[in-house]
XYZ file of N, CA and C in Angstrom:
627
model
N 1.895 -16.660 -27.104
C 2.305 -15.753 -26.033
C 3.281 -16.454 -25.099
N 4.115 -15.699 -24.438
C 5.183 -16.219 -23.605
C 4.663 -17.102 -22.481
N 5.515 -18.049 -22.080
C 5.197 -18.950 -20.978
C 6.245 -18.732 -19.902
N 5.884 -17.984 -18.851
C 6.826 -17.581 -17.830
C 6.448 -18.183 -16.481
N 7.439 -18.232 -15.599
C 7.162 -18.645 -14.230
C 6.523 -17.469 -13.487
N 6.031 -17.738 -12.271
C 5.373 -16.671 -11.514
C 6.340 -15.531 -11.220
N 7.575 -15.852 -10.885
C 8.555 -14.800 -10.599
C 8.876 -13.998 -11.855
N 8.948 -14.671 -12.985
C 9.224 -13.975 -14.240
C 8.070 -13.062 -14.636
N 6.836 -13.463 -14.273
C 5.679 -12.617 -14.560
C 5.745 -11.318 -13.759
N 6.246 -11.404 -12.543
C 6.405 -10.195 -11.730
C 7.355 -9.225 -12.429
N 8.498 -9.717 -12.863
C 9.478 -8.887 -13.553
C 8.908 -8.340 -14.854
N 8.169 -9.174 -15.583
C 7.591 -8.750 -16.861
C 6.578 -7.627 -16.656
N 5.754 -7.744 -15.613
C 4.728 -6.732 -15.352
C 5.349 -5.400 -14.953
N 6.428 -5.445 -14.173
C 7.055 -4.217 -13.692
C 7.839 -3.517 -14.804
N 8.542 -4.283 -15.613
C 9.388 -3.701 -16.663
C 8.562 -3.231 -17.860
N 7.441 -3.883 -18.108
C 6.586 -3.521 -19.248
C 5.231 -3.030 -18.728
N 5.155 -1.779 -18.275
C 3.939 -1.288 -17.625
C 2.705 -1.247 -18.515
N 2.876 -1.110 -19.827
C 1.723 -0.938 -20.705
C 1.253 -2.236 -21.347
N 2.036 -3.292 -21.229
C 1.615 -4.562 -21.817
C 1.767 -5.743 -20.857
N 2.528 -5.548 -19.790
C 2.768 -6.637 -18.849
C 1.504 -7.159 -18.201
N 0.643 -6.249 -17.721
C -0.592 -6.677 -17.073
C -1.586 -7.257 -18.069
N -1.550 -6.753 -19.295
C -2.407 -7.324 -20.340
C -2.001 -8.765 -20.624
N -0.702 -9.000 -20.711
C -0.213 -10.362 -20.930
C -0.589 -11.269 -19.765
N -0.472 -10.753 -18.549
C -0.844 -11.533 -17.372
C -2.321 -11.905 -17.404
N -3.141 -10.974 -17.830
C -4.587 -11.226 -17.865
C -4.932 -12.330 -18.854
N -4.337 -12.276 -20.035
C -4.659 -13.279 -21.052
C -4.101 -14.651 -20.695
N -3.001 -14.678 -19.977
C -2.418 -15.949 -19.539
C -2.982 -16.406 -18.188
N -3.862 -15.569 -17.602
C -4.473 -15.856 -16.299
C -3.385 -16.173 -15.269
N -2.346 -15.336 -15.266
C -1.219 -15.547 -14.373
C -1.311 -14.602 -13.179
N -0.399 -14.782 -12.249
C -0.363 -13.962 -11.038
C -0.512 -14.826 -9.795
N 0.318 -14.586 -8.812
C 0.321 -15.377 -7.591
C -0.128 -14.535 -6.404
N -1.144 -14.996 -5.704
C -1.628 -14.292 -4.511
C -0.592 -14.353 -3.395
N 0.160 -15.452 -3.307
C 1.204 -15.566 -2.284
C 2.290 -14.524 -2.502
N 2.699 -14.344 -3.751
C 3.709 -13.339 -4.060
C 3.165 -11.942 -3.760
N 1.897 -11.725 -4.065
C 1.274 -10.425 -3.787
C 1.294 -10.113 -2.296
N 0.965 -11.106 -1.474
C 0.977 -10.901 -0.023
C 2.399 -10.669 0.492
N 3.376 -11.344 -0.121
C 4.775 -11.131 0.245
C 5.194 -9.704 -0.086
N 4.739 -9.190 -1.220
C 5.074 -7.822 -1.618
C 4.493 -6.818 -0.628
N 3.256 -7.036 -0.201
C 2.632 -6.131 0.778
C 3.384 -6.199 2.108
N 3.832 -7.396 2.491
C 4.639 -7.533 3.707
C 5.943 -6.766 3.582
N 6.566 -6.834 2.412
C 7.803 -6.079 2.179
C 7.540 -4.579 2.221
N 6.352 -4.166 1.781
C 5.975 -2.763 1.887
C 5.911 -2.344 3.355
N 5.300 -3.186 4.173
C 5.199 -2.923 5.604
C 6.580 -2.795 6.249
N 7.460 -3.743 5.949
C 8.819 -3.705 6.506
C 9.613 -2.528 5.956
N 9.372 -2.192 4.682
C 10.055 -1.052 4.078
C 9.645 0.266 4.713
N 8.345 0.401 5.044
C 7.876 1.615 5.713
C 8.518 1.747 7.100
N 8.659 0.619 7.788
C 9.312 0.647 9.098
C 10.781 1.051 8.950
N 11.465 0.441 7.974
C 12.875 0.777 7.743
C 13.036 2.251 7.383
N 12.138 2.757 6.556
C 12.203 4.161 6.131
C 11.969 5.104 7.306
N 11.099 4.699 8.218
C 10.767 5.558 9.337
C 11.709 5.451 10.515
N 12.357 4.279 10.673
C 13.180 4.059 11.867
C 14.674 3.897 11.597
N 15.051 3.506 10.391
C 16.458 3.215 10.111
C 17.097 4.207 9.143
N 16.382 5.263 8.803
C 16.915 6.251 7.869
C 18.126 6.945 8.482
N 19.078 7.310 7.654
C 20.290 7.963 8.134
C 19.993 9.220 8.934
N 20.657 9.393 10.080
C 20.344 10.497 10.988
C 20.634 11.864 10.372
N 21.554 11.924 9.384
C 21.872 13.210 8.784
C 20.780 13.695 7.835
N 19.865 12.781 7.444
C 18.748 13.157 6.585
C 17.423 13.223 7.341
N 17.313 12.430 8.392
C 16.049 12.378 9.132
C 16.312 12.003 10.585
N 15.771 12.819 11.485
C 15.916 12.564 12.915
C 14.539 12.272 13.486
N 14.386 11.116 14.084
C 13.112 10.736 14.689
C 13.092 11.171 16.157
N 12.035 11.888 16.516
C 11.889 12.357 17.884
C 10.938 11.468 18.694
N 10.528 10.365 18.096
C 9.640 9.447 18.803
C 10.425 8.702 19.878
N 9.956 8.775 21.098
C 10.621 8.084 22.198
C 10.220 6.613 22.273
N 9.034 6.309 21.773
C 8.554 4.928 21.765
C 8.174 4.528 20.347
N 8.297 3.253 20.066
C 7.967 2.735 18.736
C 6.482 2.406 18.672
N 5.791 3.018 17.720
C 4.364 2.780 17.507
C 4.174 2.146 16.138
N 3.706 0.922 16.124
C 3.603 0.174 14.865
C 2.355 0.520 14.074
N 1.377 1.154 14.717
C 0.098 1.434 14.062
C 0.242 2.267 12.781
N 1.013 3.376 12.784
C 1.130 4.153 11.540
C 1.675 3.350 10.369
N 2.582 2.434 10.639
C 3.168 1.627 9.572
C 2.169 0.598 9.045
N 1.337 0.070 9.929
C 0.269 -0.840 9.499
C -0.724 -0.100 8.609
N -1.047 1.136 8.994
C -1.991 1.938 8.209
C -1.423 2.242 6.835
N -0.146 2.642 6.776
C 0.463 3.022 5.498
C 0.728 1.837 4.573
N 0.618 0.639 5.070
C 0.858 -0.533 4.224
C -0.406 -1.381 4.082
N -0.733 -2.150 5.097
C -1.847 -3.087 5.000
C -3.199 -2.394 4.838
N -3.436 -1.353 5.637
C -4.745 -0.685 5.601
C -4.943 0.053 4.287
N -3.941 0.827 3.865
C -4.067 1.556 2.600
C -4.218 0.602 1.419
N -3.437 -0.475 1.424
C -3.529 -1.431 0.327
C -4.894 -2.118 0.318
N -5.368 -2.515 1.493
C -6.679 -3.145 1.577
C -7.781 -2.202 1.151
N -7.679 -0.922 1.535
C -8.686 0.063 1.146
C -8.679 0.280 -0.364
N -7.482 0.315 -0.962
C -7.396 0.466 -2.424
C -8.025 -0.730 -3.126
N -7.689 -1.928 -2.686
C -8.186 -3.146 -3.335
C -9.698 -3.252 -3.233
N -10.230 -3.120 -2.034
C -11.671 -3.222 -1.835
C -12.400 -2.063 -2.503
N -11.828 -0.856 -2.390
C -12.451 0.303 -3.015
C -12.522 0.174 -4.530
N -11.429 -0.278 -5.132
C -11.424 -0.452 -6.583
C -12.393 -1.536 -7.024
N -12.438 -2.625 -6.278
C -13.378 -3.697 -6.612
C -14.824 -3.228 -6.486
N -15.128 -2.475 -5.441
C -16.491 -1.983 -5.232
C -16.911 -1.021 -6.340
N -16.025 -0.077 -6.649
C -16.343 0.921 -7.668
C -16.476 0.289 -9.045
N -15.505 -0.557 -9.393
C -15.480 -1.128 -10.738
C -16.561 -2.192 -10.938
N -17.092 -2.759 -9.860
C -18.239 -3.644 -9.988
C -19.436 -2.862 -10.511
N -19.588 -1.625 -10.032
C -20.678 -0.767 -10.501
C -20.427 -0.257 -11.920
N -19.146 -0.210 -12.316
C -18.790 0.292 -13.643
C -18.559 -0.837 -14.645
N -19.100 -2.012 -14.344
C -19.000 -3.176 -15.240
C -17.556 -3.602 -15.496
N -16.716 -3.506 -14.465
C -15.342 -3.975 -14.603
C -15.268 -5.491 -14.602
N -14.274 -6.034 -15.290
C -14.135 -7.487 -15.424
C -13.206 -8.089 -14.363
N -12.522 -7.256 -13.609
C -11.540 -7.750 -12.648
C -12.177 -8.335 -11.400
N -11.601 -9.428 -10.919
C -12.038 -10.020 -9.654
C -11.246 -9.396 -8.513
N -11.714 -9.599 -7.287
C -11.004 -9.063 -6.124
C -9.596 -9.646 -6.038
N -9.466 -10.918 -6.385
C -8.161 -11.576 -6.347
C -7.186 -10.934 -7.346
N -7.647 -10.728 -8.574
C -6.773 -10.151 -9.589
C -6.409 -8.702 -9.272
N -7.355 -7.950 -8.746
C -7.066 -6.567 -8.355
C -5.981 -6.543 -7.293
N -6.088 -7.447 -6.333
C -5.094 -7.541 -5.266
C -3.714 -7.881 -5.829
N -3.662 -8.855 -6.719
C -2.381 -9.291 -7.295
C -1.756 -8.196 -8.144
N -2.521 -7.625 -9.062
C -1.987 -6.619 -9.968
C -1.541 -5.376 -9.209
N -2.337 -4.969 -8.223
C -1.992 -3.778 -7.438
C -0.717 -4.007 -6.633
N -0.565 -5.208 -6.078
C 0.644 -5.521 -5.309
C 1.876 -5.496 -6.215
N 1.767 -6.072 -7.397
C 2.891 -6.056 -8.333
C 3.289 -4.622 -8.676
N 2.289 -3.743 -8.795
C 2.547 -2.347 -9.167
C 3.316 -1.591 -8.092
N 3.299 -2.086 -6.861
C 3.969 -1.401 -5.757
C 5.475 -1.637 -5.720
N 5.962 -2.562 -6.504
C 7.370 -2.962 -6.422
C 8.353 -1.802 -6.603
N 8.203 -0.924 -7.615
C 9.164 0.189 -7.742
C 9.201 1.085 -6.506
N 8.035 1.346 -5.929
C 7.991 2.176 -4.723
C 8.692 1.486 -3.556
N 8.461 0.182 -3.412
C 9.086 -0.576 -2.332
C 10.599 -0.621 -2.499
N 11.051 -0.828 -3.738
C 12.491 -0.892 -4.005
C 13.173 0.413 -3.606
N 12.550 1.546 -3.974
C 13.186 2.826 -3.636
C 13.218 3.070 -2.131
N 12.265 2.493 -1.388
C 12.305 2.617 0.063
C 13.579 1.996 0.628
N 13.835 0.748 0.237
C 15.010 0.039 0.744
C 16.314 0.661 0.242
N 16.342 1.023 -1.035
C 17.564 1.595 -1.600
C 17.884 2.935 -0.939
N 16.863 3.765 -0.725
C 17.101 5.066 -0.102
C 17.544 4.938 1.348
N 17.031 3.927 2.043
C 17.485 3.693 3.415
C 18.983 3.366 3.415
N 19.403 2.519 2.472
C 20.829 2.180 2.394
C 21.670 3.382 1.973
N 21.172 4.153 0.992
C 21.928 5.319 0.531
C 22.037 6.388 1.612
N 21.039 6.449 2.503
C 21.072 7.464 3.562
C 22.234 7.247 4.529
N 22.819 6.044 4.514
C 23.974 5.752 5.374
C 25.294 5.832 4.593
N 25.178 6.098 3.293
C 26.378 6.153 2.448
C 26.640 7.571 1.945
N 25.594 8.238 1.457
C 25.739 9.570 0.887
C 25.791 10.639 1.979
N 26.298 11.797 1.594
C 26.288 12.956 2.491
C 25.088 13.825 2.149
N 24.819 14.816 2.997
C 23.603 15.615 2.833
C 23.570 16.343 1.493
N 24.712 16.784 0.989
C 24.753 17.503 -0.292
C 24.374 16.607 -1.471
N 24.417 15.300 -1.262
C 24.085 14.357 -2.339
C 22.660 13.816 -2.212
N 21.849 14.450 -1.386
C 20.479 13.972 -1.162
C 19.606 14.064 -2.413
N 20.049 14.857 -3.399
C 19.275 14.995 -4.632
C 19.132 13.649 -5.344
N 20.144 12.792 -5.234
C 20.070 11.476 -5.861
C 18.965 10.639 -5.217
N 18.827 10.755 -3.927
C 17.778 10.016 -3.224
C 16.400 10.559 -3.567
N 16.301 11.874 -3.725
C 15.025 12.489 -4.089
C 14.598 12.075 -5.492
N 15.563 12.034 -6.401
C 15.264 11.601 -7.773
C 14.818 10.145 -7.781
N 15.501 9.304 -7.007
C 15.150 7.892 -6.935
C 13.744 7.713 -6.349
N 13.426 8.498 -5.330
C 12.086 8.427 -4.736
C 11.021 8.860 -5.731
N 11.316 9.910 -6.494
C 10.372 10.405 -7.496
C 10.143 9.366 -8.589
N 11.232 8.752 -9.055
C 11.114 7.741 -10.109
C 10.311 6.541 -9.621
N 10.633 6.042 -8.422
C 9.922 4.897 -7.884
C 8.444 5.159 -7.686
N 8.115 6.350 -7.181
C 6.716 6.700 -6.943
C 5.954 6.846 -8.253
N 6.536 7.561 -9.204
C 5.868 7.765 -10.498
C 5.700 6.448 -11.249
N 6.708 5.602 -11.182
C 6.634 4.300 -11.842
C 5.496 3.469 -11.251
N 5.357 3.501 -9.947
C 4.273 2.764 -9.293
C 2.916 3.325 -9.688
N 2.793 4.645 -9.773
C 1.532 5.263 -10.188
C 1.157 4.815 -11.590
N 2.142 4.801 -12.499
C 1.888 4.351 -13.872
C 1.459 2.884 -13.893
N 2.129 2.053 -13.095
C 1.791 0.636 -13.030
C 0.392 0.420 -12.455
N 0.025 1.177 -11.429
C -1.316 1.059 -10.850
C -2.375 1.436 -11.877
N -2.121 2.509 -12.609
C -3.054 2.934 -13.653
C -3.198 1.852 -14.722
N -2.064 1.299 -15.154
C -2.076 0.245 -16.160
C -2.764 -1.011 -15.631
N -2.562 -1.304 -14.337
C -3.187 -2.480 -13.729
C -4.704 -2.363 -13.730
N -5.208 -1.191 -13.362
C -6.657 -0.967 -13.355
C -7.219 -1.074 -14.766
N -6.520 -0.484 -15.716
C -6.973 -0.512 -17.113
C -7.021 -1.940 -17.656
N -6.010 -2.724 -17.320
C -5.910 -4.077 -17.865
C -6.875 -5.045 -17.184
N -6.939 -4.991 -15.860
C -7.736 -5.973 -15.144
C -9.228 -5.795 -15.398
N -9.645 -4.551 -15.673
C -11.068 -4.303 -15.907
C -11.399 -4.115 -17.382
N -10.366 -4.051 -18.235
C -10.559 -3.836 -19.670
C -11.311 -2.533 -19.948
N -10.801 -1.448 -19.359
C -11.395 -0.133 -19.524
C -10.676 0.661 -20.604
N -11.366 1.688 -21.093
C -10.719 2.663 -21.954
C -9.906 3.616 -21.089
N -9.161 4.512 -21.715
C -8.311 5.441 -20.976
C -9.149 6.363 -20.078
N -10.215 6.932 -20.642
C -11.059 7.856 -19.871
C -11.762 7.139 -18.719
N -12.236 5.941 -18.982
C -12.944 5.199 -17.942
C -11.988 4.773 -16.831
N -10.742 4.507 -17.193
C -9.744 4.153 -16.186
C -9.474 5.323 -15.259
N -9.334 6.521 -15.831
C -9.123 7.726 -15.023
C -10.302 7.930 -14.072
N -11.508 7.761 -14.594
C -12.716 7.921 -13.782
C -12.748 6.887 -12.663
N -12.376 5.652 -12.982
C -12.381 4.571 -11.989
C -11.358 4.827 -10.889
N -10.176 5.328 -11.269
C -9.134 5.617 -10.279
C -9.583 6.729 -9.332
N -10.203 7.767 -9.882
C -10.695 8.876 -9.055
C -11.752 8.382 -8.078
N -12.695 7.579 -8.566
C -13.737 7.034 -7.698
C -13.150 6.094 -6.649
N -12.098 5.365 -7.025
C -11.447 4.469 -6.063
C -10.828 5.269 -4.918
N -10.176 6.377 -5.252
C -9.585 7.230 -4.219
C -10.672 7.790 -3.294
N -11.792 8.188 -3.891
C -12.915 8.688 -3.083
C -13.428 7.584 -2.162
N -13.564 6.373 -2.711
C -14.024 5.242 -1.904
C -13.051 4.941 -0.768
N -11.749 5.053 -1.038
C -10.741 4.846 0.012
C -10.907 5.857 1.144
N -11.108 7.112 0.777
C -11.269 8.158 1.791
C -12.503 7.901 2.644
N -13.580 7.464 2.002
C -14.807 7.169 2.746
C -14.590 6.008 3.706
N -13.939 4.941 3.226
C -13.692 3.778 4.077
C -12.770 4.122 5.244
N -11.732 4.908 4.979
C -10.813 5.290 6.040
C -11.500 6.187 7.070
N -12.385 7.062 6.584
C -13.142 7.922 7.495
C -14.054 7.088 8.390
N -14.733 6.121 7.788
C -15.604 5.240 8.576
C -14.792 4.393 9.559
N -13.589 3.981 9.130
C -12.729 3.202 10.016
C -12.309 4.028 11.230
N -11.983 5.304 11.003
C -11.606 6.185 12.108
C -12.782 6.354 13.067
N -13.986 6.539 12.510
C -15.174 6.663 13.361
C -15.415 5.392 14.168
N -15.225 4.238 13.519
C -15.436 2.964 14.205
C -14.437 2.782 15.331
N -13.167 3.090 15.055
C -12.143 2.964 16.086
C -12.403 3.922 17.243
N -12.875 5.127 16.919
C -13.212 6.090 17.963
C -14.359 5.579 18.824
N -15.346 4.963 18.155
C -16.476 4.395 18.899
C -16.018 3.262 19.810
N -15.157 2.404 19.296
C -14.628 1.296 20.105
C -13.872 1.838 21.311
N -13.098 2.894 21.099
C -12.335 3.487 22.191
C -13.268 4.056 23.262
N -14.340 4.715 22.829
C -15.299 5.282 23.784
C -15.998 4.181 24.577
N -16.353 3.094 23.891
C -16.995 1.975 24.578
C -16.040 1.354 25.591
N -14.780 1.198 25.196
C -13.782 0.632 26.105
C -13.610 1.513 27.346
N -13.537 2.831 27.126
C -13.379 3.752 28.257
C -14.597 3.674 29.181
N -15.791 3.586 28.586
C -17.019 3.502 29.387
C -17.038 2.228 30.228
N -16.731 1.095 29.593
C -16.727 -0.176 30.312
C -15.667 -0.172 31.402
N -14.487 0.360 31.078
C -13.413 0.420 32.053
C -13.795 1.298 33.240
N -14.471 2.411 32.967
C -14.897 3.310 34.042
C -15.939 2.642 34.942
N -16.905 1.973 34.307
C -17.941 1.277 35.077
C -17.332 0.172 35.934
N -16.399 -0.583 35.342
C -15.752 -1.677 36.072
C -14.956 -1.137 37.268
N -14.236 -0.041 37.042
C -13.453 0.560 38.124
C -14.369 1.048 39.245
N -15.483 1.683 38.869
C -16.418 2.191 39.878
C -17.052 1.072 40.674
N -17.463 -0.024 39.982
C -18.067 -1.156 40.665
C -17.058 -1.841 41.590
N -15.832 -1.951 41.125
C -14.781 -2.564 41.946
C -14.531 -1.749 43.201
N -14.526 -0.419 43.042
C -14.308 0.455 44.198
C -15.439 0.322 45.207
N -16.697 0.317 44.708
C -17.858 0.207 45.612
C -17.898 -1.152 46.296
N -17.447 -2.201 45.576
C -17.457 -3.531 46.180
C -16.461 -3.615 47.340
N -15.333 -2.926 47.190
C -14.334 -2.925 48.250
C -14.798 -2.109 49.447
N -15.548 -1.030 49.165
C -16.035 -0.190 50.250
C -17.150 -0.917 51.013
């Protein structure tokens, strides 16, 4: 089997969706540092897509920059997918470790990330009548990433086709549950903060009086 560098393995996995991850698994390849860099590029790409898109295609009415939505769409979603898939597939006798799931899933995001940056650049070059090219590019990048994610789950856990579909569905359900619990937790933290702040303000006022 081929002997590639870590960067070459990334290219091999993306270009060969049905055998790239299988080859990576047998060679025990994959870099966690590269995976984290890819997730960081996803974060920056989401910001570029939301804030630097050509004005003729997208107008932002936000008066202030809020980084939270971009963190959610990159780091939080990716973390929820990784942990959710690991949790579900542990119950389904999957062979993948949390580290490998993280690496393979990050590699699978590359087509989607590439189309983010390319579309941002094209939005400053093309006119509105040519937006179909950007839509096609977005569709290709998204579908390619979906195929890679499916292949990554199948390869890292050594599942059959049907079991992979079942695992992906359960992973999405697990993500929704985790995100729902996260929203509840953040809401609880906010309520506690408001309560403490109110008590502190009241005590400060009474102390001055």
